[in-house]
GROMACS .gro file of C-alpha atoms in nm:
model
  345
    1MET     CA    1   4.331   7.203   6.367
    2GLU     CA    2   4.364   6.853   6.244
    3LYS     CA    3   4.408   6.614   6.534
    4GLN     CA    4   4.749   6.451   6.509
    5HIS     CA    5   4.732   6.054   6.484
    6ALA     CA    6   4.894   5.887   6.756
    7TYR     CA    7   5.174   5.735   6.530
    8LYS     CA    8   5.285   6.058   6.429
    9LYS     CA    9   5.286   6.182   6.812
   10ILE     CA   10   5.477   5.889   6.929
   11GLU     CA   11   5.758   5.956   6.658
   12LYS     CA   12   5.777   6.314   6.765
   13ASP     CA   13   5.775   6.229   7.142
   14LEU     CA   14   6.060   5.992   7.074
   15LYS     CA   15   6.246   6.226   6.887
   16ASN     CA   16   6.200   6.517   7.129
   17GLU     CA   17   6.279   6.286   7.427
   18GLU     CA   18   5.935   6.348   7.565
   19LEU     CA   19   5.825   5.982   7.606
   20LYS     CA   20   5.740   5.914   7.959
   21ASN     CA   21   5.879   5.577   8.145
   22VAL     CA   22   5.505   5.430   8.156
   23ILE     CA   23   5.366   5.394   7.806
   24LEU     CA   24   4.989   5.248   7.714
   25LEU     CA   25   4.941   5.148   7.346
   26TYR     CA   26   4.596   5.054   7.243
   27GLY     CA   27   4.355   5.086   6.947
   28LYS     CA   28   4.213   4.906   6.623
   29GLU     CA   29   4.534   4.944   6.450
   30GLN     CA   30   4.751   4.673   6.624
   31TYR     CA   31   4.995   4.689   6.338
   32LEU     CA   32   5.072   5.045   6.459
   33VAL     CA   33   5.082   4.915   6.827
   34LYS     CA   34   5.354   4.656   6.727
   35TRP     CA   35   5.544   4.913   6.546
   36SER     CA   36   5.548   5.149   6.834
   37VAL     CA   37   5.675   4.876   7.052
   38ASP     CA   38   5.962   4.799   6.786
   39ILE     CA   39   6.061   5.166   6.768
   40ILE     CA   40   6.070   5.203   7.137
   41LEU     CA   41   6.280   4.910   7.180
   42LYS     CA   42   6.520   5.035   6.902
   43LYS     CA   43   6.548   5.368   7.087
   44PHE     CA   44   6.639   5.215   7.431
   45ILE     CA   45   6.778   4.857   7.375
   46ASN     CA   46   7.094   4.762   7.226
   47ASP     CA   47   7.038   4.489   6.970
   48GLU     CA   48   7.311   4.253   7.125
   49CYS     CA   49   7.134   4.312   7.469
   50MET     CA   50   6.765   4.236   7.373
   51ALA     CA   51   6.763   3.881   7.562
   52PHE     CA   52   6.896   4.057   7.876
   53ASP     CA   53   6.738   4.408   7.868
   54PHE     CA   54   6.375   4.335   7.719
   55PHE     CA   55   6.149   4.150   7.920
   56GLU     CA   56   5.790   4.045   7.764
   57ILE     CA   57   5.555   3.894   8.048
   58ASP     CA   58   5.320   3.631   7.946
   59PRO     CA   59   4.963   3.762   8.004
   60GLU     CA   60   4.855   3.418   8.116
   61LYS     CA   61   5.100   3.382   8.394
   62VAL     CA   62   5.156   3.768   8.496
   63THR     CA   63   5.141   3.851   8.868
   64ALA     CA   64   5.151   4.205   9.017
   65SER     CA   65   5.492   4.118   9.202
   66HIS     CA   66   5.603   3.964   8.878
   67ILE     CA   67   5.561   4.322   8.692
   68ILE     CA   68   5.698   4.508   8.989
   69GLU     CA   69   6.011   4.306   9.019
   70SER     CA   70   6.078   4.309   8.640
   71CYS     CA   71   6.043   4.703   8.647
   72GLU     CA   72   6.295   4.739   8.937
   73THR     CA   73   6.554   4.514   8.767
   74LEU     CA   74   6.823   4.718   8.637
   75SER     CA   75   6.940   4.690   8.263
   76LEU     CA   76   7.268   4.530   8.201
   77PHE     CA   77   7.399   4.705   7.883
   78SER     CA   78   7.131   4.916   7.765
   79GLU     CA   79   6.998   5.284   7.808
   80LYS     CA   80   6.691   5.132   7.983
   81ARG     CA   81   6.531   4.810   8.057
   82VAL     CA   82   6.200   4.763   7.865
   83VAL     CA   83   5.909   4.554   8.038
   84HIS     CA   84   5.631   4.482   7.804
   85LEU     CA   85   5.277   4.363   7.901
   86PRO     CA   86   5.093   4.238   7.591
   87ASP     CA   87   4.731   4.195   7.569
   88PHE     CA   88   4.692   4.338   7.933
   89ALA     CA   89   4.316   4.256   8.008
   90LEU     CA   90   4.321   4.497   8.314
   91ILE     CA   91   4.338   4.803   8.092
   92SER     CA   92   4.060   4.678   7.877
   93GLY     CA   93   3.812   4.629   8.168
   94GLY     CA   94   3.881   4.261   8.198
   95LYS     CA   95   4.031   4.039   8.454
   96LEU     CA   96   4.344   3.819   8.516
   97LYS     CA   97   4.315   3.489   8.719
   98ASN     CA   98   4.655   3.582   8.894
   99ILE     CA   99   4.590   3.933   8.973
  100SER     CA  100   4.318   4.022   9.236
  101GLU     CA  101   4.153   4.364   9.308
  102ALA     CA  102   4.410   4.432   9.568
  103ASP     CA  103   4.675   4.342   9.307
  104GLU     CA  104   4.537   4.594   9.084
  105LYS     CA  105   4.521   4.863   9.327
  106GLN     CA  106   4.892   4.803   9.400
  107LEU     CA  107   4.981   4.814   9.033
  108THR     CA  108   4.772   5.125   9.013
  109ASP     CA  109   4.978   5.273   9.277
  110TYR     CA  110   5.302   5.155   9.142
  111ILE     CA  111   5.240   5.334   8.796
  112LYS     CA  112   5.390   5.657   8.939
  113GLU     CA  113   5.680   5.471   9.103
  114VAL     CA  114   5.814   5.294   8.805
  115PRO     CA  115   6.181   5.387   8.819
  116ASP     CA  116   6.373   5.606   8.523
  117THR     CA  117   6.586   5.305   8.477
  118CYS     CA  118   6.268   5.121   8.317
  119ILE     CA  119   6.021   5.169   8.018
  120LEU     CA  120   5.694   4.985   8.113
  121ILE     CA  121   5.502   4.912   7.798
  122ILE     CA  122   5.116   4.802   7.835
  123THR     CA  123   4.927   4.709   7.514
  124ALA     CA  124   4.580   4.634   7.444
  125GLU     CA  125   4.307   4.643   7.177
  126THR     CA  126   4.083   4.860   7.389
  127ALA     CA  127   4.114   5.060   7.683
  128ASP     CA  128   3.845   5.119   7.961
  129LYS     CA  129   3.877   5.494   8.050
  130ARG     CA  130   3.674   5.437   8.368
  131ARG     CA  131   3.924   5.219   8.520
  132LYS     CA  132   4.169   5.378   8.782
  133LEU     CA  133   4.463   5.218   8.610
  134TYR     CA  134   4.378   5.374   8.272
  135LYS     CA  135   4.336   5.712   8.488
  136GLU     CA  136   4.655   5.680   8.646
  137MET     CA  137   4.848   5.609   8.318
  138VAL     CA  138   4.685   5.915   8.168
  139SER     CA  139   4.801   6.114   8.457
  140CYS     CA  140   5.156   6.021   8.485
  141GLY     CA  141   5.240   5.831   8.168
  142SER     CA  142   5.217   5.830   7.792
  143VAL     CA  143   4.885   5.719   7.621
  144TYR     CA  144   4.851   5.663   7.247
  145ASP     CA  145   4.530   5.545   7.079
  146PHE     CA  146   4.579   5.415   6.744
  147GLY     CA  147   4.276   5.433   6.573
  148PRO     CA  148   4.224   5.411   6.183
  149LEU     CA  149   4.452   5.638   5.972
  150ASP     CA  150   4.282   5.925   5.782
  151GLU     CA  151   4.292   5.933   5.396
  152ARG     CA  152   4.597   6.136   5.365
  153SER     CA  153   4.786   5.943   5.628
  154LEU     CA  154   4.683   5.610   5.470
  155ARG     CA  155   4.821   5.726   5.117
  156GLY     CA  156   5.147   5.816   5.283
  157PHE     CA  157   5.169   5.487   5.482
  158ILE     CA  158   5.118   5.287   5.145
  159GLU     CA  159   5.373   5.497   4.942
  160LYS     CA  160   5.619   5.450   5.200
  161ARG     CA  161   5.561   5.054   5.184
  162PHE     CA  162   5.599   5.072   4.808
  163ALA     CA  163   5.924   5.278   4.831
  164LEU     CA  164   6.056   5.023   5.073
  165SER     CA  165   5.990   4.764   4.810
  166GLY     CA  166   6.190   4.994   4.556
  167LYS     CA  167   5.846   5.073   4.383
  168LYS     CA  168   5.655   5.409   4.301
  169ILE     CA  169   5.296   5.444   4.234
  170LYS     CA  170   5.102   5.717   4.063
  171ALA     CA  171   4.855   5.901   4.244
  172SER     CA  172   4.560   5.787   4.026
  173VAL     CA  173   4.668   5.422   4.083
  174LEU     CA  174   4.705   5.482   4.461
  175ASP     CA  175   4.347   5.622   4.472
  176GLU     CA  176   4.226   5.289   4.306
  177LEU     CA  177   4.420   5.106   4.553
  178VAL     CA  178   4.273   5.267   4.855
  179LYS     CA  179   3.915   5.228   4.702
  180LEU     CA  180   3.946   4.885   4.647
  181SER     CA  181   4.110   4.789   4.971
  182GLY     CA  182   3.791   4.870   5.167
  183TYR     CA  183   4.004   5.038   5.437
  184PHE     CA  184   3.722   5.298   5.510
  185HIS     CA  185   3.425   5.100   5.530
  186LYS     CA  186   3.259   5.110   5.862
  187GLU     CA  187   3.115   4.766   5.862
  188THR     CA  188   3.445   4.576   5.786
  189ASP     CA  189   3.733   4.452   6.005
  190TYR     CA  190   3.974   4.548   5.748
  191THR     CA  191   4.306   4.674   5.913
  192LEU     CA  192   4.670   4.784   5.825
  193TYR     CA  193   4.733   4.410   5.878
  194HIS     CA  194   4.538   4.316   5.568
  195LEU     CA  195   4.642   4.618   5.370
  196VAL     CA  196   5.012   4.562   5.430
  197ASN     CA  197   4.975   4.205   5.303
  198GLU     CA  198   4.803   4.320   4.990
  199VAL     CA  199   5.060   4.596   4.937
  200LYS     CA  200   5.334   4.340   4.946
  201LYS     CA  201   5.126   4.122   4.699
  202VAL     CA  202   5.089   4.407   4.457
  203ALA     CA  203   5.471   4.497   4.475
  204ALA     CA  204   5.557   4.112   4.434
  205HIS     CA  205   5.324   4.104   4.119
  206ALA     CA  206   5.466   4.431   3.944
  207SER     CA  207   5.734   4.353   3.714
  208GLY     CA  208   5.868   4.696   3.696
  209ASP     CA  209   5.980   4.960   3.927
  210GLU     CA  210   5.635   5.124   3.893
  211ILE     CA  211   5.307   4.985   4.035
  212LEU     CA  212   5.055   4.968   3.744
  213LEU     CA  213   4.679   4.972   3.777
  214SER     CA  214   4.685   4.612   3.627
  215ASP     CA  215   4.886   4.504   3.914
  216VAL     CA  216   4.646   4.635   4.180
  217LEU     CA  217   4.332   4.482   4.004
  218ALA     CA  218   4.510   4.152   3.955
  219VAL     CA  219   4.574   4.145   4.332
  220ILE     CA  220   4.353   4.357   4.563
  221SER     CA  221   4.058   4.125   4.700
  222GLY     CA  222   3.900   4.403   4.874
  223ASP     CA  223   3.521   4.312   5.042
  224LEU     CA  224   3.192   4.255   4.935
  225GLU     CA  225   3.118   4.625   4.999
  226THR     CA  226   3.403   4.744   4.789
  227ASN     CA  227   3.285   4.531   4.497
  228ILE     CA  228   2.941   4.690   4.540
  229PHE     CA  229   3.094   5.028   4.526
  230GLY     CA  230   3.267   4.923   4.199
  231MET     CA  231   2.932   4.798   4.055
  232ILE     CA  232   2.779   5.134   4.118
  233ASP     CA  233   3.085   5.318   3.974
  234ALA     CA  234   3.064   5.101   3.662
  235VAL     CA  235   2.684   5.156   3.630
  236SER     CA  236   2.693   5.540   3.679
  237GLY     CA  237   2.982   5.560   3.431
  238ASN     CA  238   2.774   5.349   3.191
  239LYS     CA  239   3.038   5.047   3.192
  240LYS     CA  240   2.771   4.785   3.202
  241ASP     CA  241   3.025   4.504   3.118
  242GLU     CA  242   3.236   4.583   3.411
  243ALA     CA  243   2.933   4.595   3.640
  244PHE     CA  244   2.808   4.252   3.514
  245ARG     CA  245   3.191   4.137   3.569
  246LEU     CA  246   3.198   4.264   3.918
  247LEU     CA  247   2.836   4.107   3.989
  248TYR     CA  248   2.962   3.739   3.864
  249ASN     CA  249   3.276   3.780   4.074
  250LEU     CA  250   3.068   3.841   4.375
  251LEU     CA  251   2.838   3.549   4.318
  252ASP     CA  252   3.111   3.297   4.200
  253SER     CA  253   3.298   3.389   4.543
  254GLY     CA  254   3.014   3.315   4.758
  255GLY     CA  255   2.823   3.622   4.767
  256ASN     CA  256   2.460   3.590   4.854
  257VAL     CA  257   2.199   3.725   4.620
  258PHE     CA  258   2.017   3.901   4.915
  259GLN     CA  259   2.353   4.031   5.051
  260VAL     CA  260   2.421   4.210   4.723
  261LEU     CA  261   2.068   4.360   4.709
  262SER     CA  262   2.092   4.466   5.084
  263LEU     CA  263   2.428   4.628   5.002
  264LEU     CA  264   2.309   4.804   4.685
  265ALA     CA  265   2.016   4.934   4.856
  266ALA     CA  266   2.228   5.074   5.140
  267GLN     CA  267   2.490   5.235   4.908
  268PHE     CA  268   2.190   5.400   4.708
  269GLU     CA  269   2.025   5.521   5.008
  270THR     CA  270   2.356   5.686   5.120
  271ILE     CA  271   2.409   5.829   4.768
  272LEU     CA  272   2.058   5.962   4.796
  273GLU     CA  273   2.096   6.123   5.129
  274VAL     CA  274   2.452   6.268   5.012
  275LYS     CA  275   2.272   6.417   4.695
  276GLU     CA  276   1.984   6.570   4.894
  277MET     CA  277   2.237   6.717   5.148
  278LYS     CA  278   2.476   6.845   4.868
  279GLU     CA  279   2.181   7.031   4.709
  280ASP     CA  280   2.091   7.164   5.033
  281GLY     CA  281   2.432   7.336   5.061
  282LYS     CA  282   2.591   7.122   5.332
  283LEU     CA  283   2.959   7.059   5.349
  284PHE     CA  284   3.124   6.714   5.374
  285ALA     CA  285   3.219   6.761   5.736
  286GLN     CA  286   2.843   6.835   5.812
  287MET     CA  287   2.730   6.511   5.625
  288GLN     CA  288   2.981   6.321   5.816
  289SER     CA  289   2.840   6.424   6.140
  290ILE     CA  290   2.482   6.339   6.018
  291LEU     CA  291   2.544   5.997   5.854
  292ASN     CA  292   2.835   5.885   6.102
  293ILE     CA  293   3.054   5.749   5.817
  294HIS     CA  294   3.390   5.812   5.683
  295GLU     CA  295   3.433   6.124   5.471
  296PHE     CA  296   3.606   5.904   5.210
  297ARG     CA  297   3.276   5.716   5.155
  298ILE     CA  298   3.079   6.050   5.159
  299LYS     CA  299   3.310   6.174   4.899
  300LYS     CA  300   3.259   5.868   4.689
  301ALA     CA  301   2.865   5.885   4.720
  302ALA     CA  302   2.880   6.269   4.619
  303SER     CA  303   3.086   6.144   4.317
  304ALA     CA  304   2.836   5.876   4.216
  305SER     CA  305   2.543   6.116   4.272
  306ASP     CA  306   2.647   6.332   3.998
  307ALA     CA  307   2.513   6.078   3.734
  308TYR     CA  308   2.164   6.074   3.885
  309SER     CA  309   1.890   6.316   3.985
  310ILE     CA  310   1.708   6.262   4.334
  311SER     CA  311   1.392   6.136   4.132
  312ARG     CA  312   1.608   5.897   3.953
  313LEU     CA  313   1.780   5.772   4.284
  314LYS     CA  314   1.427   5.716   4.430
  315GLU     CA  315   1.336   5.515   4.126
  316ILE     CA  316   1.638   5.311   4.152
  317LEU     CA  317   1.578   5.232   4.536
  318LYS     CA  318   1.219   5.131   4.461
  319LYS     CA  319   1.334   4.896   4.180
  320ILE     CA  320   1.579   4.728   4.426
  321TYR     CA  321   1.304   4.692   4.693
  322GLN     CA  322   1.074   4.528   4.434
  323VAL     CA  323   1.327   4.293   4.313
  324GLU     CA  324   1.422   4.177   4.643
  325LYS     CA  325   1.041   4.117   4.694
  326ASN     CA  326   0.990   3.947   4.370
  327ILE     CA  327   1.285   3.685   4.450
  328LYS     CA  328   1.157   3.620   4.780
  329THR     CA  329   0.805   3.552   4.645
  330GLY     CA  330   0.976   3.312   4.367
  331LEU     CA  331   0.846   3.554   4.071
  332LEU     CA  332   1.189   3.577   3.949
  333ASP     CA  333   1.508   3.374   3.908
  334PRO     CA  334   1.761   3.556   4.141
  335VAL     CA  335   2.065   3.582   3.918
  336LEU     CA  336   1.844   3.694   3.631
  337ALA     CA  337   1.655   3.944   3.837
  338LEU     CA  338   1.993   4.096   3.943
  339GLU     CA  339   2.111   4.098   3.577
  340VAL     CA  340   1.796   4.274   3.456
  341MET     CA  341   1.808   4.531   3.743
  342LEU     CA  342   2.154   4.627   3.659
  343SER     CA  343   2.101   4.699   3.314
  344GLU     CA  344   1.804   4.923   3.395
  345ILE     CA  345   1.971   5.133   3.661
   0.00000   0.00000   0.00000
């Protein structure tokens, strides 16, 4: 059974009134952490009473007594008072200058004493699961880890944001947007904050009510690795002009020749590994477990591998390694070497 993402679980818990009054929100997707805080506020605080019934404590000035006093204060006009501890270092394994070890123990003990009249929200980027504070929150609170979205959830997320802008997008164009965004690249820090910004720019660029591929291509910047994938797609599809265009874009935007070669080698190594495992009859889930990369990337590599035999992929890798060596020893001009190599792949 597919594990339910935290953003779906918190929506379900709110709807079914199963949300506990002590809540921990953490994870890479801080966009969803903020969104979760907002929907909790919308559920429990009257808009007109936000200044009275919602209290956010400055992480630089927070003290144990301040937290407890804030939670014990009754709401004035809302269903519950909401207290928010943002960027709370104690939950991440760090320290706070105004909270001693004794204070932390007091807070840990207090977690199970937070009154039903209050919702205490703690947010952070990471959580140290060895800490007693974390364990106590798991024991008596609601804990949500907002990791990256899976492909299906990401597509739904993007479609919803376009719909909110009065736009629609075809599945094929959405596929291209996901691919160009770089969201599933393990080595990148690309998050939903970046993606939402690019979706807004694409929506603003579109002149009609439908997002076209030209809108996506004109706006999405992606990252170095994304463009390398694009180059490989173009080369394997015998679209050499497109491959050269992507190469020049990379170099013009500050891409380093050795970065390009290194990533080309890494991608073709992945394509070769996937090709060999595919011919051995392994499933995508098995490949993912072995390679420890996102299934989206494995599917991309599997698609690219259809254009090559195993022996041809090994030849291409030897060529990339040799070109890098020739550039380092000064035998070839870097850009010319890349152009010749692309034309021969």
